[in-house]
Short mmCIF file of C-alpha atoms in Angstrom, two decimals:
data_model
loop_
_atom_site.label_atom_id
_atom_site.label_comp_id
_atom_site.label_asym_id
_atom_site.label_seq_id
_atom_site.Cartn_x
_atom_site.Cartn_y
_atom_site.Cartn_z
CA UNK A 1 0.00 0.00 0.00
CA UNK A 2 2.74 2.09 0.56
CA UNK A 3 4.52 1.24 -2.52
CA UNK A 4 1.46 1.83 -4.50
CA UNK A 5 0.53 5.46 -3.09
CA UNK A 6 4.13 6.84 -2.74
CA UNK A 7 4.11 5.74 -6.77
CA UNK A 8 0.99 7.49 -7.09
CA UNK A 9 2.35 10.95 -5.59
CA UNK A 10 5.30 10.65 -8.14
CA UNK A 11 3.54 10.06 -10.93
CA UNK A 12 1.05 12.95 -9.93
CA UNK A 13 4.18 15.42 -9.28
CA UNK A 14 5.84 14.59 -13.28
CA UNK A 15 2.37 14.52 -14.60
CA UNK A 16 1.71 18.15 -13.19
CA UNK A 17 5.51 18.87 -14.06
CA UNK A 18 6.26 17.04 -17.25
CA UNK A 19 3.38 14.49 -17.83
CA UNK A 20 4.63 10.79 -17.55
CA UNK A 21 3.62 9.84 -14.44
CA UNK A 22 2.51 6.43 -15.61
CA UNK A 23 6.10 5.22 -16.99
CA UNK A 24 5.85 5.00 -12.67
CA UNK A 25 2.89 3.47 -11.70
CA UNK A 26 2.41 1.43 -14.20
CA UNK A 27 5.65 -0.33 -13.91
CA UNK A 28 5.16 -0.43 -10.25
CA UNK A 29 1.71 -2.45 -10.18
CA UNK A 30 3.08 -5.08 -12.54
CA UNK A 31 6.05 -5.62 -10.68
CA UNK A 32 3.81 -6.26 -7.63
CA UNK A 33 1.69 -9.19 -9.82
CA UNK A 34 -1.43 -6.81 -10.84
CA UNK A 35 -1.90 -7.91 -14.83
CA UNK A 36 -1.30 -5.48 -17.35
CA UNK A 37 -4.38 -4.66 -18.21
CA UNK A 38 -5.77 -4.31 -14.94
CA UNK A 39 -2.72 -2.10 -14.04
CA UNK A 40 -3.56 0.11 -16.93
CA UNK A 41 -7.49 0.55 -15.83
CA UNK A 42 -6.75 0.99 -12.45
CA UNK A 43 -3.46 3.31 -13.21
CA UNK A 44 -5.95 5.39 -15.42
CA UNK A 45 -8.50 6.14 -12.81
CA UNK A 46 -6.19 6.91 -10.11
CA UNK A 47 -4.24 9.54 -11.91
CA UNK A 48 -7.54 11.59 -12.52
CA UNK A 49 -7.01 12.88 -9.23
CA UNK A 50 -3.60 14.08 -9.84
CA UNK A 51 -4.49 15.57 -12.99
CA UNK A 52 -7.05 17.55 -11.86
CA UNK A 53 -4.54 19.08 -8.64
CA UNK A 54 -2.10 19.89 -11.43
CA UNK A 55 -4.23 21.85 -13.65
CA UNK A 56 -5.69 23.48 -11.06
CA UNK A 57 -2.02 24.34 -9.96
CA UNK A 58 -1.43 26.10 -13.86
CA UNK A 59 -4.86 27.35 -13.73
CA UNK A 60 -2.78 31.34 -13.94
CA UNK A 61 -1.23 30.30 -16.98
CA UNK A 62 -4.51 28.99 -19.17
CA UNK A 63 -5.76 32.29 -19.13
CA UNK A 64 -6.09 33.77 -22.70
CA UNK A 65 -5.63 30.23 -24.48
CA UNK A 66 -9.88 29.56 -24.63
CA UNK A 67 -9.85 30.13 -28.26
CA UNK A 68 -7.63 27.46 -29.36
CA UNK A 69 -8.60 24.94 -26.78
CA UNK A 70 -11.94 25.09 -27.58
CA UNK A 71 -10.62 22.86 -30.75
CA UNK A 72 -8.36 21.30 -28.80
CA UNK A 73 -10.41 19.85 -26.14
CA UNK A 74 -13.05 18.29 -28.58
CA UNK A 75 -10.53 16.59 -30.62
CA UNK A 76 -8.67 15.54 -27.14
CA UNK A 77 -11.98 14.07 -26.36
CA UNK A 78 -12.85 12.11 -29.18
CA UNK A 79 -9.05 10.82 -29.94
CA UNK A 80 -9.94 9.23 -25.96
CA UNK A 81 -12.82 7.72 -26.86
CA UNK A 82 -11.01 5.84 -29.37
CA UNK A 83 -8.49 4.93 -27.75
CA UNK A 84 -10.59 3.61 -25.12
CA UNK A 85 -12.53 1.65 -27.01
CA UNK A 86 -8.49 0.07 -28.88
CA UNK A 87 -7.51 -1.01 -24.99
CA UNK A 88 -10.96 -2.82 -24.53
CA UNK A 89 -11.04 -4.37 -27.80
CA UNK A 90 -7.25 -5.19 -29.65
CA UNK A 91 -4.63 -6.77 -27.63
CA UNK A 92 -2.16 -4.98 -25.26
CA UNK A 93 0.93 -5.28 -27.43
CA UNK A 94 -0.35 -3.06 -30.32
CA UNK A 95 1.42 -0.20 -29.78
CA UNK A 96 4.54 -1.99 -28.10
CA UNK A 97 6.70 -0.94 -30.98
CA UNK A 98 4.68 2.81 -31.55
CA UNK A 99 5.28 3.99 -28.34
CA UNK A 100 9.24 4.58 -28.39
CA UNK A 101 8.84 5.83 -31.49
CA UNK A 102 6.16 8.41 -30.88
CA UNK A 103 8.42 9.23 -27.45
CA UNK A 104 11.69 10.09 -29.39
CA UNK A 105 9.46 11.83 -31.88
CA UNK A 106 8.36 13.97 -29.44
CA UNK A 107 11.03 14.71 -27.51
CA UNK A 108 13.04 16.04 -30.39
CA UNK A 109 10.24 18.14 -30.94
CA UNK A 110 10.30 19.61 -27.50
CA UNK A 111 14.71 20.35 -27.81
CA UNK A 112 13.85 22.01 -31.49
CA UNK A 113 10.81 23.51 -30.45
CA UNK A 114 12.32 27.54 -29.47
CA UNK A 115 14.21 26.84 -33.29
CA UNK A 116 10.94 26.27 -34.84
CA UNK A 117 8.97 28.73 -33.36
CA UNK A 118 11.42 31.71 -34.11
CA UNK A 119 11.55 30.04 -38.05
CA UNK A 120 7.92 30.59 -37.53
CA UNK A 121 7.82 34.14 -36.22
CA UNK A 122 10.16 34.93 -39.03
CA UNK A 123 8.17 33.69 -41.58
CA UNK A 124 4.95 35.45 -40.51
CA UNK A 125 7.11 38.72 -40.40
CA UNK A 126 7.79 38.24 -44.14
CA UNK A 127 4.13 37.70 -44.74
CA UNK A 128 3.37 40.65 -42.79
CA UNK A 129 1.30 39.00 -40.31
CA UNK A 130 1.67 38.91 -36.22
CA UNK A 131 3.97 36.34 -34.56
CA UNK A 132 1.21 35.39 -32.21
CA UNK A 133 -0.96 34.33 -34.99
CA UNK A 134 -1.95 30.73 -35.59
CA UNK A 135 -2.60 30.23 -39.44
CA UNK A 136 -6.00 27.76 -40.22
CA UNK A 137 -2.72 25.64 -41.47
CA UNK A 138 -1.09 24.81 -38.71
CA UNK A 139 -4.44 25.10 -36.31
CA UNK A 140 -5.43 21.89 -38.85
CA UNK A 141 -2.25 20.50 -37.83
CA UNK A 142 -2.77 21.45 -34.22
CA UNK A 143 -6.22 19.62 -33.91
CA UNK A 144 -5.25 16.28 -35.76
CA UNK A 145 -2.19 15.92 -33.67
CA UNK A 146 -4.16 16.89 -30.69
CA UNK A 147 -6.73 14.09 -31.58
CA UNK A 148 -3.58 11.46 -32.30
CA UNK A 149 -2.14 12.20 -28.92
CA UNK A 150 -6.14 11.69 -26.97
CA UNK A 151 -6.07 8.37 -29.33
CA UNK A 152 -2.65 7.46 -27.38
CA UNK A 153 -3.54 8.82 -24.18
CA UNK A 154 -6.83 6.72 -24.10
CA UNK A 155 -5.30 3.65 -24.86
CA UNK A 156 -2.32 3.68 -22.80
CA UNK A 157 -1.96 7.11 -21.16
CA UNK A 158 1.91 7.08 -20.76
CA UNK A 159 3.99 10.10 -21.73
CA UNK A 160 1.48 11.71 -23.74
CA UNK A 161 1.86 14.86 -22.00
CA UNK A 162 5.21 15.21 -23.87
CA UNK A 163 3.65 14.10 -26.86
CA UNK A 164 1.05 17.07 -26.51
CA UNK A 165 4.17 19.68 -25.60
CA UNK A 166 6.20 18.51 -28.50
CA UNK A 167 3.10 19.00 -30.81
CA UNK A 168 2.09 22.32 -29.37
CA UNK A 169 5.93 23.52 -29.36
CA UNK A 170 6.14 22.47 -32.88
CA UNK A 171 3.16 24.46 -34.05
CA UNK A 172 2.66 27.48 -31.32
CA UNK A 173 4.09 30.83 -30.71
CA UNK A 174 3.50 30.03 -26.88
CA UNK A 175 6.02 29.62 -23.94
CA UNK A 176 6.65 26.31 -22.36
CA UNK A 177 5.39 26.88 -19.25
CA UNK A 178 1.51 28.01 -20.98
CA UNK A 179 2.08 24.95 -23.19
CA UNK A 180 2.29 22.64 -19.97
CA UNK A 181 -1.24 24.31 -18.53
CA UNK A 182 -2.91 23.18 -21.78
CA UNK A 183 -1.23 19.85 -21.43
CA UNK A 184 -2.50 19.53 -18.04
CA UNK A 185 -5.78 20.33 -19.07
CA UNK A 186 -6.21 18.37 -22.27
CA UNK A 187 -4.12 15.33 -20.51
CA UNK A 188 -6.70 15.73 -17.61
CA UNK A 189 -9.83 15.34 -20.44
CA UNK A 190 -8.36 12.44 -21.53
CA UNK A 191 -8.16 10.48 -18.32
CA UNK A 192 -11.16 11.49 -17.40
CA UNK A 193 -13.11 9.67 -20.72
CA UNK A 194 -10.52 6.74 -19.88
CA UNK A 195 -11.60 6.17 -16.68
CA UNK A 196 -15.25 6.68 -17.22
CA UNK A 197 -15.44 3.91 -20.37
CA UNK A 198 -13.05 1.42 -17.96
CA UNK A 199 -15.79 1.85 -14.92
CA UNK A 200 -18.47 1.29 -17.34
CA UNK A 201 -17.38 -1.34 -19.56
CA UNK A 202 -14.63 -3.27 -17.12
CA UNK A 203 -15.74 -2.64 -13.29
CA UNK A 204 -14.80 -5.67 -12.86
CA UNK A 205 -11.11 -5.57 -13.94
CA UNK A 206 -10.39 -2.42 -11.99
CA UNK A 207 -8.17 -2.62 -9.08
CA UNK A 208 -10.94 -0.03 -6.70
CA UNK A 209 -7.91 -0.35 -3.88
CA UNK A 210 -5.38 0.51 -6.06
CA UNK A 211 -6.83 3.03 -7.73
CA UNK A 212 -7.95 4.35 -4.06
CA UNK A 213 -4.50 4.48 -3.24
CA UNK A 214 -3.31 6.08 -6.26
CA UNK A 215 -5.67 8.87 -6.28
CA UNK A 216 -4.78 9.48 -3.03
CA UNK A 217 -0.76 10.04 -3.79
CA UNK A 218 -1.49 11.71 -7.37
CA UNK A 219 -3.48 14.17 -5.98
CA UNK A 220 -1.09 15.47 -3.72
CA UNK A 221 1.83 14.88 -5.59
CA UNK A 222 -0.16 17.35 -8.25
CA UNK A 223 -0.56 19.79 -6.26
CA UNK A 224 3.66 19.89 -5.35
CA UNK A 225 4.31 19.13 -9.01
CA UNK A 226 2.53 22.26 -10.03
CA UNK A 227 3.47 24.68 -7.49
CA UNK A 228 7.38 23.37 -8.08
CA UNK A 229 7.21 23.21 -11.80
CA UNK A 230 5.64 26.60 -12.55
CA UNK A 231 9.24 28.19 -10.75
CA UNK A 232 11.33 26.66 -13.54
CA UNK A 233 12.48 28.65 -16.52
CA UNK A 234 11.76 27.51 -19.70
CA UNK A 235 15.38 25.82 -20.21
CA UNK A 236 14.78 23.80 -17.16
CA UNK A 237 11.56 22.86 -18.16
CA UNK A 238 12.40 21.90 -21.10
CA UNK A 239 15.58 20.14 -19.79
CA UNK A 240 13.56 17.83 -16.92
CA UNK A 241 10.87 16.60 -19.84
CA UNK A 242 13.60 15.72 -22.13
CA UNK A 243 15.25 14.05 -18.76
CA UNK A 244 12.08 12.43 -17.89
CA UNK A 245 11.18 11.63 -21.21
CA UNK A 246 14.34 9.54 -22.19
CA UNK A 247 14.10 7.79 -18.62
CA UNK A 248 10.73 6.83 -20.28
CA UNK A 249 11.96 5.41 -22.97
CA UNK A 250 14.07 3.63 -21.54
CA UNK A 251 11.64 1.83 -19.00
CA UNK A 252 9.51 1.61 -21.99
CA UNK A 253 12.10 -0.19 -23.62
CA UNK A 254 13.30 -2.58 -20.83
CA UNK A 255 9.36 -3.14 -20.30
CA UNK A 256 9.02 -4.51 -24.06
#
């Protein structure tokens, strides 16, 4: 139990921070005999807690995004439905060799992202247009790799708040640390629709004291994760998710 909840308040504190808390817990409940499947549910419903801490922690720096998220967060939601529905109905080694690649994908994205951002500011100067803007180009772009991530998130949840910073970094004239509030928020969605279609479809195969216990140490561990995390600049923001990320792929590696 203590295992299990100190796991939980990790995972809560990178989600909040970084976002791949479950490249923790997950690891953690199949080391201790819980089936992978079952760890996944229960992992999934747990973490809602700590999601919701650590947006509410980077609640300051959401303010003024509302227009674009309110493509984002549809497309977040409907990529989780499906990805749901993937966990419940294809086998669990599906995206065994996606994964890594989608995480080194992404964290390249998040080292180049200040390079392509100022390539991007440049370019609208030529074209006369503000830095800040977001051409219906690259908003397109935004929304489809918004969707892709809340189609990974829903089926296995793991990293995909680096996923969503790489995509957003890649595409948006915004600072990390407003990127990581939207992550927070649309990674939040999508564990949400996750662990509402698990309860409904697969009570049964959820872990309730497991889950208990990692709702319990996500929730706090959001709360520090956010307060911490919002401190950093953006080099050492960027410099703990690249950290955190290639620790992920590693375990995701060694896991496979």
């Amino acid at each position: 139990m203590v295992v299990i909840a100190a796991a939980g308040f990790a995972a809560g504190a990178i989600n909040a921070l970084v976002g791949s808390g479950t490249l923790i817990t997950f690891p953690t409940l199949v080391a201790l005999g819980y089936p992978p499947v079952t760890s996944t549910m229960s992992n999934a419903v747990g973490l809602v807690a700590g999601s919701v801490s650590g947006t509410w922690g980077y609640r300051a720096e959401l303010a003024g995004q509302g227009n674009r998220l309110r493509w984002q967060i549809p497309a977040s939601l409907a990529g989780a439905v499906l990805g749901a529905f993937l966990l419940l109905h294809l086998p669990a080694t599906v995206f065994a060799g996606v994964v890594p690649v989608l995480l080194v994908l992404a964290l390249v994205l998040v080292v180049l992202g200040p390079r392509l951002q100022a390539w991007a500011s440049k370019r609208a100067e030529l074209a006369g247009r503000s830095a800040e803007h977001v051409t219906p180009a690259r908003m397109v772009a935004l929304v489809l790799g918004t969707f892709a991530v809340g189609v990974y998130g829903g089926y296995f949840t793991a990293a995909q708040g680096i996923l969503l910073v790489g995509v957003m970094g890649a595409l948006l004239p915004e600072s990390v640390q407003r990127m990581n509030a939207a992550k927070n928020l649309l990674a939040l969605l999508v564990n949400i629709v996750a662990a509402v279609s698990y309860s409904l479809v697969a009570f049964d195969r959820i872990s309730w004291p497991v889950a208990g216990l990692i709702a319990a140490g996500s929730l706090a561990g959001g709360v520090v994760g956010a307060r911490y995390g919002r401190r950093l600049s953006p080099a050492a923001l960027r410099t703990t998710i690249v950290a955190v990320g290639l620790i992920g792929l590693y375990r995701l590696i060694t896991l496979a």
